[in-house]
């Protein structure tokens, strides 16, 4: 259903459906079609715009802090730094998406369409994996507080980070041939993965990607959250041991909550959206539009993690927050003195 997927103008989509005559366009169907048009033209650009502004500011400050303030890096710092680089790469692609959705036309060509969609999905799945290894590192920290275990070595964290980038790239290779701008009389669109390609193949691939890229890492995070909770319960009577362990527990809980709340609706509705395009589904065009609208709502929510990930940097130990604030105060003090 090309006219549903592209949604260039509200009137053109309505006309296309009316000419088909396969659906009785009652007020409910028409309302959902108008909602889908509004979501693409207004909801997506506004949400991505807010995420771009907040995320760029937060992640830029964090990268500045790591590069110029932090002298002694550990495994957690390496994972978090890679997380910020992934977020910044994704955030830099948002202006193109904002412009294309607002004007309902993609003007940047096929190469940038592929790059844009690759970076978008790469950020999603590298974020999940880096948050997973942060959870593992938090558990190792409370079990080996002096960081003598192999998993806590900086060299090992660098290798894990490189492996994550390679793994995610390999996971996303099948998606690249499916991403191509679609041109019609109304304009050009760089379609999202769930709306492009052959739905039968896409559904199998999407379900595998959901399992490997989302469900398994989430299960690992939940497992280490449980391990940390059990450990804290066993040490609850020792006040001196309990207090410094509250922060690792908080970080793991935040990681699990963020991944679960932000990513679960997206993955569920992405698979449902692809399945709704199958010929074997006994549905009408109105149902497909409803599912596409619900899926559209979850997309900015899933990528909200890029804007809120910097919270992790300020909750981590190693006096990172204090060093960063001290550096910023020194910078603004020097700037004020120079102006005088």
Short mmCIF file of N, CA and C in Angstrom, two decimals, residues 59-192:
data_model
loop_
_atom_site.label_atom_id
_atom_site.label_comp_id
_atom_site.label_asym_id
_atom_site.label_seq_id
_atom_site.Cartn_x
_atom_site.Cartn_y
_atom_site.Cartn_z
N UNK A 59 24.95 15.34 25.65
CA UNK A 59 26.03 14.46 25.23
C UNK A 59 27.31 15.23 24.90
N UNK A 60 27.18 16.46 24.40
CA UNK A 60 28.37 17.27 24.14
C UNK A 60 29.09 17.61 25.43
N UNK A 61 28.33 17.96 26.46
CA UNK A 61 28.92 18.24 27.77
C UNK A 61 29.64 17.01 28.31
N UNK A 62 29.01 15.85 28.13
CA UNK A 62 29.59 14.61 28.64
C UNK A 62 30.89 14.27 27.90
N UNK A 63 30.88 14.37 26.58
CA UNK A 63 32.09 14.09 25.80
C UNK A 63 33.19 15.06 26.20
N UNK A 64 32.86 16.33 26.35
CA UNK A 64 33.82 17.34 26.81
C UNK A 64 34.40 16.94 28.16
N UNK A 65 33.53 16.48 29.05
CA UNK A 65 33.99 16.09 30.38
C UNK A 65 34.93 14.90 30.35
N UNK A 66 34.60 13.91 29.54
CA UNK A 66 35.47 12.73 29.46
C UNK A 66 36.82 13.05 28.83
N UNK A 67 36.82 13.86 27.78
CA UNK A 67 38.06 14.14 27.07
C UNK A 67 38.98 15.09 27.83
N UNK A 68 38.40 16.05 28.57
CA UNK A 68 39.23 17.09 29.17
C UNK A 68 39.26 17.07 30.70
N UNK A 69 38.39 16.29 31.31
CA UNK A 69 38.32 16.31 32.78
C UNK A 69 38.74 14.99 33.42
N UNK A 70 38.47 13.90 32.75
CA UNK A 70 38.70 12.59 33.36
C UNK A 70 40.09 12.08 32.97
N UNK A 71 40.94 11.90 33.95
CA UNK A 71 42.31 11.47 33.70
C UNK A 71 42.46 9.95 33.78
N UNK A 72 41.84 9.35 34.77
CA UNK A 72 41.96 7.91 34.97
C UNK A 72 40.67 7.21 34.55
N UNK A 73 40.72 6.56 33.39
CA UNK A 73 39.55 5.89 32.86
C UNK A 73 39.47 4.46 33.39
N UNK A 74 38.23 3.98 33.55
CA UNK A 74 38.02 2.58 33.89
C UNK A 74 37.03 1.99 32.89
N UNK A 75 36.63 0.75 33.10
CA UNK A 75 35.76 0.07 32.14
C UNK A 75 34.41 0.78 31.98
N UNK A 76 33.85 1.26 33.08
CA UNK A 76 32.56 1.97 33.00
C UNK A 76 32.67 3.22 32.14
N UNK A 77 33.76 3.97 32.31
CA UNK A 77 33.96 5.18 31.52
C UNK A 77 34.03 4.87 30.03
N UNK A 78 34.68 3.77 29.69
CA UNK A 78 34.84 3.40 28.28
C UNK A 78 33.48 3.06 27.67
N UNK A 79 32.66 2.30 28.40
CA UNK A 79 31.32 1.97 27.88
C UNK A 79 30.47 3.22 27.74
N UNK A 80 30.53 4.10 28.72
CA UNK A 80 29.71 5.30 28.68
C UNK A 80 30.18 6.26 27.60
N UNK A 81 31.48 6.34 27.38
CA UNK A 81 31.99 7.21 26.32
C UNK A 81 31.52 6.71 24.95
N UNK A 82 31.58 5.40 24.73
CA UNK A 82 31.08 4.84 23.48
C UNK A 82 29.58 5.07 23.33
N UNK A 83 28.86 5.02 24.44
CA UNK A 83 27.43 5.28 24.42
C UNK A 83 27.15 6.72 23.98
N UNK A 84 27.95 7.65 24.47
CA UNK A 84 27.76 9.06 24.09
C UNK A 84 28.11 9.29 22.63
N UNK A 85 29.13 8.61 22.12
CA UNK A 85 29.49 8.75 20.70
C UNK A 85 28.36 8.21 19.82
N UNK A 86 27.79 7.08 20.21
CA UNK A 86 26.65 6.53 19.47
C UNK A 86 25.47 7.48 19.48
N UNK A 87 25.19 8.07 20.63
CA UNK A 87 24.09 9.03 20.73
C UNK A 87 24.32 10.25 19.86
N UNK A 88 25.54 10.78 19.89
CA UNK A 88 25.83 11.98 19.10
C UNK A 88 25.71 11.70 17.60
N UNK A 89 26.18 10.54 17.18
CA UNK A 89 26.07 10.18 15.76
C UNK A 89 24.61 10.15 15.33
N UNK A 90 23.77 9.55 16.16
CA UNK A 90 22.33 9.49 15.84
C UNK A 90 21.70 10.87 15.85
N UNK A 91 22.02 11.66 16.86
CA UNK A 91 21.41 12.98 16.98
C UNK A 91 21.75 13.88 15.79
N UNK A 92 22.92 13.68 15.21
CA UNK A 92 23.31 14.49 14.06
C UNK A 92 22.49 14.16 12.81
N UNK A 93 21.82 13.02 12.80
CA UNK A 93 20.98 12.66 11.65
C UNK A 93 19.55 13.19 11.79
N UNK A 94 19.20 13.65 12.98
CA UNK A 94 17.81 14.06 13.22
C UNK A 94 17.37 15.27 12.40
N UNK A 95 18.21 16.29 12.17
CA UNK A 95 17.74 17.41 11.35
C UNK A 95 17.23 16.99 9.98
N UNK A 96 17.87 16.01 9.35
CA UNK A 96 17.39 15.54 8.05
C UNK A 96 16.01 14.89 8.17
N UNK A 97 15.84 14.08 9.24
CA UNK A 97 14.53 13.46 9.44
C UNK A 97 13.47 14.51 9.74
N UNK A 98 13.80 15.49 10.56
CA UNK A 98 12.85 16.53 10.91
C UNK A 98 12.38 17.27 9.66
N UNK A 99 13.34 17.62 8.80
CA UNK A 99 12.99 18.37 7.59
C UNK A 99 12.15 17.52 6.64
N UNK A 100 12.52 16.24 6.49
CA UNK A 100 11.80 15.38 5.55
C UNK A 100 10.38 15.10 6.00
N UNK A 101 10.17 14.91 7.31
CA UNK A 101 8.81 14.66 7.80
C UNK A 101 7.97 15.94 7.76
N UNK A 102 8.57 17.06 8.11
CA UNK A 102 7.82 18.31 8.12
C UNK A 102 7.36 18.71 6.72
N UNK A 103 8.22 18.47 5.71
CA UNK A 103 7.89 18.84 4.33
C UNK A 103 7.38 17.66 3.51
N UNK A 104 7.34 16.47 4.14
CA UNK A 104 6.85 15.27 3.47
C UNK A 104 7.61 15.01 2.17
N UNK A 105 8.94 15.20 2.22
CA UNK A 105 9.76 14.99 1.03
C UNK A 105 11.21 14.78 1.43
N UNK A 106 11.85 13.74 0.90
CA UNK A 106 13.26 13.45 1.18
C UNK A 106 14.10 13.98 0.03
N UNK A 107 15.05 14.88 0.33
CA UNK A 107 15.81 15.55 -0.72
C UNK A 107 17.30 15.21 -0.66
N UNK A 108 17.71 14.27 0.20
CA UNK A 108 19.14 14.07 0.45
C UNK A 108 19.74 12.89 -0.30
N UNK A 109 18.97 12.21 -1.11
CA UNK A 109 19.51 11.15 -1.94
C UNK A 109 19.52 9.79 -1.27
N UNK A 110 19.86 8.77 -2.06
CA UNK A 110 19.81 7.38 -1.60
C UNK A 110 20.88 7.08 -0.55
N UNK A 111 22.11 7.59 -0.75
CA UNK A 111 23.21 7.28 0.17
C UNK A 111 22.90 7.78 1.57
N UNK A 112 22.45 9.01 1.67
CA UNK A 112 22.15 9.56 2.99
C UNK A 112 20.92 8.90 3.61
N UNK A 113 20.03 8.42 2.79
CA UNK A 113 18.88 7.68 3.31
C UNK A 113 19.35 6.40 4.00
N UNK A 114 20.26 5.67 3.33
CA UNK A 114 20.79 4.43 3.92
C UNK A 114 21.60 4.74 5.17
N UNK A 115 22.46 5.75 5.11
CA UNK A 115 23.28 6.12 6.27
C UNK A 115 22.39 6.52 7.44
N UNK A 116 21.37 7.31 7.15
CA UNK A 116 20.48 7.79 8.20
C UNK A 116 19.81 6.64 8.92
N UNK A 117 19.25 5.70 8.17
CA UNK A 117 18.55 4.57 8.79
C UNK A 117 19.51 3.61 9.48
N UNK A 118 20.72 3.46 8.92
CA UNK A 118 21.71 2.61 9.58
C UNK A 118 22.10 3.19 10.94
N UNK A 119 22.43 4.49 10.96
CA UNK A 119 22.85 5.12 12.21
C UNK A 119 21.73 5.07 13.24
N UNK A 120 20.49 5.25 12.79
CA UNK A 120 19.35 5.20 13.69
C UNK A 120 19.25 3.84 14.38
N UNK A 121 19.33 2.76 13.61
CA UNK A 121 19.23 1.43 14.20
C UNK A 121 20.49 1.04 14.96
N UNK A 122 21.65 1.50 14.48
CA UNK A 122 22.90 1.21 15.18
C UNK A 122 22.89 1.83 16.57
N UNK A 123 22.39 3.05 16.67
CA UNK A 123 22.30 3.70 17.98
C UNK A 123 21.39 2.93 18.92
N UNK A 124 20.28 2.45 18.38
CA UNK A 124 19.32 1.71 19.19
C UNK A 124 19.96 0.48 19.82
N UNK A 125 20.65 -0.31 19.00
CA UNK A 125 21.15 -1.60 19.50
C UNK A 125 22.52 -1.50 20.18
N UNK A 126 23.33 -0.53 19.81
CA UNK A 126 24.56 -0.32 20.59
C UNK A 126 24.22 0.23 21.97
N UNK A 127 23.21 1.09 22.05
CA UNK A 127 22.80 1.63 23.35
C UNK A 127 22.38 0.51 24.30
N UNK A 128 21.57 -0.42 23.78
CA UNK A 128 21.12 -1.53 24.61
C UNK A 128 22.30 -2.36 25.11
N UNK A 129 23.26 -2.64 24.22
CA UNK A 129 24.39 -3.47 24.60
C UNK A 129 25.33 -2.75 25.57
N UNK A 130 25.58 -1.47 25.34
CA UNK A 130 26.45 -0.74 26.26
C UNK A 130 25.80 -0.62 27.64
N UNK A 131 24.50 -0.40 27.69
CA UNK A 131 23.80 -0.37 28.97
C UNK A 131 23.85 -1.73 29.65
N UNK A 132 23.82 -2.79 28.86
CA UNK A 132 23.93 -4.14 29.42
C UNK A 132 25.29 -4.35 30.07
N UNK A 133 26.35 -3.94 29.39
CA UNK A 133 27.69 -4.12 29.96
C UNK A 133 27.95 -3.17 31.12
N UNK A 134 27.26 -2.04 31.14
CA UNK A 134 27.34 -1.17 32.32
C UNK A 134 26.74 -1.88 33.52
N UNK A 135 25.64 -2.60 33.30
CA UNK A 135 25.02 -3.36 34.38
C UNK A 135 25.96 -4.46 34.88
N UNK A 136 26.61 -5.14 33.94
CA UNK A 136 27.57 -6.17 34.34
C UNK A 136 28.71 -5.56 35.13
N UNK A 137 29.19 -4.41 34.65
CA UNK A 137 30.30 -3.75 35.34
C UNK A 137 29.91 -3.31 36.75
N UNK A 138 28.67 -2.87 36.93
CA UNK A 138 28.21 -2.47 38.27
C UNK A 138 28.20 -3.67 39.21
N UNK A 139 27.82 -4.82 38.70
CA UNK A 139 27.84 -6.02 39.53
C UNK A 139 29.26 -6.42 39.88
N UNK A 140 30.14 -6.36 38.89
CA UNK A 140 31.54 -6.71 39.14
C UNK A 140 32.17 -5.74 40.13
N UNK A 141 31.72 -4.50 40.13
CA UNK A 141 32.27 -3.50 41.05
C UNK A 141 31.95 -3.82 42.50
N UNK A 142 30.73 -4.28 42.75
CA UNK A 142 30.40 -4.58 44.14
C UNK A 142 30.98 -5.92 44.58
N UNK A 143 31.27 -6.80 43.62
CA UNK A 143 31.87 -8.09 43.96
C UNK A 143 33.39 -7.99 44.03
N UNK A 144 33.97 -7.17 43.15
CA UNK A 144 35.42 -6.95 43.15
C UNK A 144 35.67 -5.44 43.21
N UNK A 145 35.54 -4.84 44.38
CA UNK A 145 35.60 -3.37 44.51
C UNK A 145 36.94 -2.77 44.10
N UNK A 146 37.99 -3.55 44.07
CA UNK A 146 39.30 -3.02 43.70
C UNK A 146 39.63 -3.24 42.21
N UNK A 147 38.66 -3.69 41.47
CA UNK A 147 38.77 -3.85 40.02
C UNK A 147 39.95 -4.73 39.62
N UNK A 148 40.09 -5.86 40.26
CA UNK A 148 41.16 -6.77 39.90
C UNK A 148 40.72 -7.87 38.94
N UNK A 149 39.42 -7.93 38.64
CA UNK A 149 38.92 -8.97 37.73
C UNK A 149 39.18 -8.58 36.28
N UNK A 150 39.33 -9.60 35.42
CA UNK A 150 39.61 -9.37 34.00
C UNK A 150 38.53 -8.52 33.34
N UNK A 151 37.25 -8.76 33.70
CA UNK A 151 36.16 -8.00 33.09
C UNK A 151 36.20 -6.53 33.44
N UNK A 152 36.98 -6.15 34.44
CA UNK A 152 37.05 -4.75 34.86
C UNK A 152 38.26 -4.03 34.29
N UNK A 153 39.07 -4.71 33.51
CA UNK A 153 40.26 -4.10 32.93
C UNK A 153 39.88 -3.18 31.77
N UNK A 154 40.63 -2.09 31.64
CA UNK A 154 40.35 -1.14 30.57
C UNK A 154 40.55 -1.76 29.19
N UNK A 155 41.58 -2.58 29.05
CA UNK A 155 41.84 -3.20 27.76
C UNK A 155 40.68 -4.12 27.34
N UNK A 156 40.13 -4.83 28.32
CA UNK A 156 39.00 -5.71 28.02
C UNK A 156 37.78 -4.89 27.62
N UNK A 157 37.55 -3.77 28.28
CA UNK A 157 36.41 -2.91 27.95
C UNK A 157 36.54 -2.34 26.54
N UNK A 158 37.77 -2.00 26.13
CA UNK A 158 37.99 -1.50 24.77
C UNK A 158 37.65 -2.58 23.75
N UNK A 159 38.09 -3.81 24.00
CA UNK A 159 37.80 -4.91 23.09
C UNK A 159 36.29 -5.19 23.02
N UNK A 160 35.62 -5.15 24.17
CA UNK A 160 34.17 -5.36 24.20
C UNK A 160 33.46 -4.27 23.41
N UNK A 161 33.91 -3.04 23.56
CA UNK A 161 33.28 -1.92 22.84
C UNK A 161 33.44 -2.09 21.33
N UNK A 162 34.63 -2.46 20.89
CA UNK A 162 34.84 -2.70 19.46
C UNK A 162 33.97 -3.86 18.97
N UNK A 163 33.88 -4.91 19.80
CA UNK A 163 33.06 -6.07 19.43
C UNK A 163 31.59 -5.68 19.31
N UNK A 164 31.12 -4.79 20.17
CA UNK A 164 29.72 -4.35 20.10
C UNK A 164 29.46 -3.63 18.79
N UNK A 165 30.36 -2.74 18.39
CA UNK A 165 30.17 -2.02 17.13
C UNK A 165 30.16 -2.98 15.93
N UNK A 166 31.07 -3.95 15.95
CA UNK A 166 31.13 -4.92 14.86
C UNK A 166 29.87 -5.79 14.84
N UNK A 167 29.47 -6.26 16.02
CA UNK A 167 28.29 -7.13 16.11
C UNK A 167 27.03 -6.42 15.62
N UNK A 168 26.83 -5.20 16.04
CA UNK A 168 25.63 -4.45 15.63
C UNK A 168 25.66 -4.20 14.13
N UNK A 169 26.83 -3.89 13.59
CA UNK A 169 26.93 -3.69 12.15
C UNK A 169 26.57 -4.95 11.38
N UNK A 170 27.05 -6.10 11.86
CA UNK A 170 26.70 -7.37 11.22
C UNK A 170 25.21 -7.66 11.34
N UNK A 171 24.62 -7.32 12.49
CA UNK A 171 23.18 -7.52 12.68
C UNK A 171 22.36 -6.70 11.70
N UNK A 172 22.88 -5.52 11.34
CA UNK A 172 22.10 -4.59 10.52
C UNK A 172 22.38 -4.71 9.03
N UNK A 173 23.35 -5.54 8.63
CA UNK A 173 23.65 -5.68 7.20
C UNK A 173 22.42 -6.09 6.38
N UNK A 174 21.57 -7.02 6.86
CA UNK A 174 20.40 -7.40 6.06
C UNK A 174 19.39 -6.27 5.86
N UNK A 175 19.47 -5.24 6.69
CA UNK A 175 18.48 -4.17 6.59
C UNK A 175 18.85 -3.16 5.50
N UNK A 176 20.13 -3.08 5.16
CA UNK A 176 20.60 -2.04 4.25
C UNK A 176 20.01 -2.14 2.85
N UNK A 177 19.91 -3.34 2.25
CA UNK A 177 19.31 -3.41 0.89
C UNK A 177 17.83 -3.02 0.87
N UNK A 178 17.18 -3.04 2.02
CA UNK A 178 15.75 -2.73 2.07
C UNK A 178 15.47 -1.24 2.12
N UNK A 179 16.51 -0.45 2.41
CA UNK A 179 16.31 0.98 2.64
C UNK A 179 16.67 1.74 1.37
N UNK A 180 15.68 2.23 0.69
CA UNK A 180 15.88 3.03 -0.51
C UNK A 180 14.77 4.09 -0.59
N UNK A 181 15.11 5.29 -1.03
CA UNK A 181 14.06 6.30 -1.19
C UNK A 181 13.03 5.86 -2.23
N UNK A 182 11.78 6.12 -1.94
CA UNK A 182 10.67 5.79 -2.84
C UNK A 182 10.15 7.09 -3.45
N UNK A 183 10.07 7.12 -4.76
CA UNK A 183 9.63 8.34 -5.45
C UNK A 183 8.28 8.09 -6.12
N UNK A 184 7.36 9.02 -5.88
CA UNK A 184 6.06 8.99 -6.54
C UNK A 184 5.77 10.38 -7.09
N UNK A 185 4.56 10.56 -7.58
CA UNK A 185 4.18 11.88 -8.11
C UNK A 185 4.16 12.94 -7.02
N UNK A 186 3.92 12.51 -5.77
CA UNK A 186 3.84 13.48 -4.68
C UNK A 186 5.21 13.89 -4.14
N UNK A 187 6.25 13.09 -4.36
CA UNK A 187 7.57 13.42 -3.85
C UNK A 187 8.37 12.17 -3.54
N UNK A 188 9.41 12.33 -2.73
CA UNK A 188 10.31 11.24 -2.37
C UNK A 188 10.29 11.03 -0.87
N UNK A 189 10.33 9.77 -0.45
CA UNK A 189 10.31 9.44 0.98
C UNK A 189 11.39 8.41 1.28
N UNK A 190 12.09 8.61 2.40
CA UNK A 190 13.04 7.63 2.91
C UNK A 190 12.30 6.82 3.96
N UNK A 191 11.79 5.66 3.58
CA UNK A 191 10.89 4.90 4.44
C UNK A 191 11.62 4.26 5.60
N UNK A 192 10.92 4.12 6.72
CA UNK A 192 11.46 3.37 7.84
C UNK A 192 11.42 1.88 7.49
#
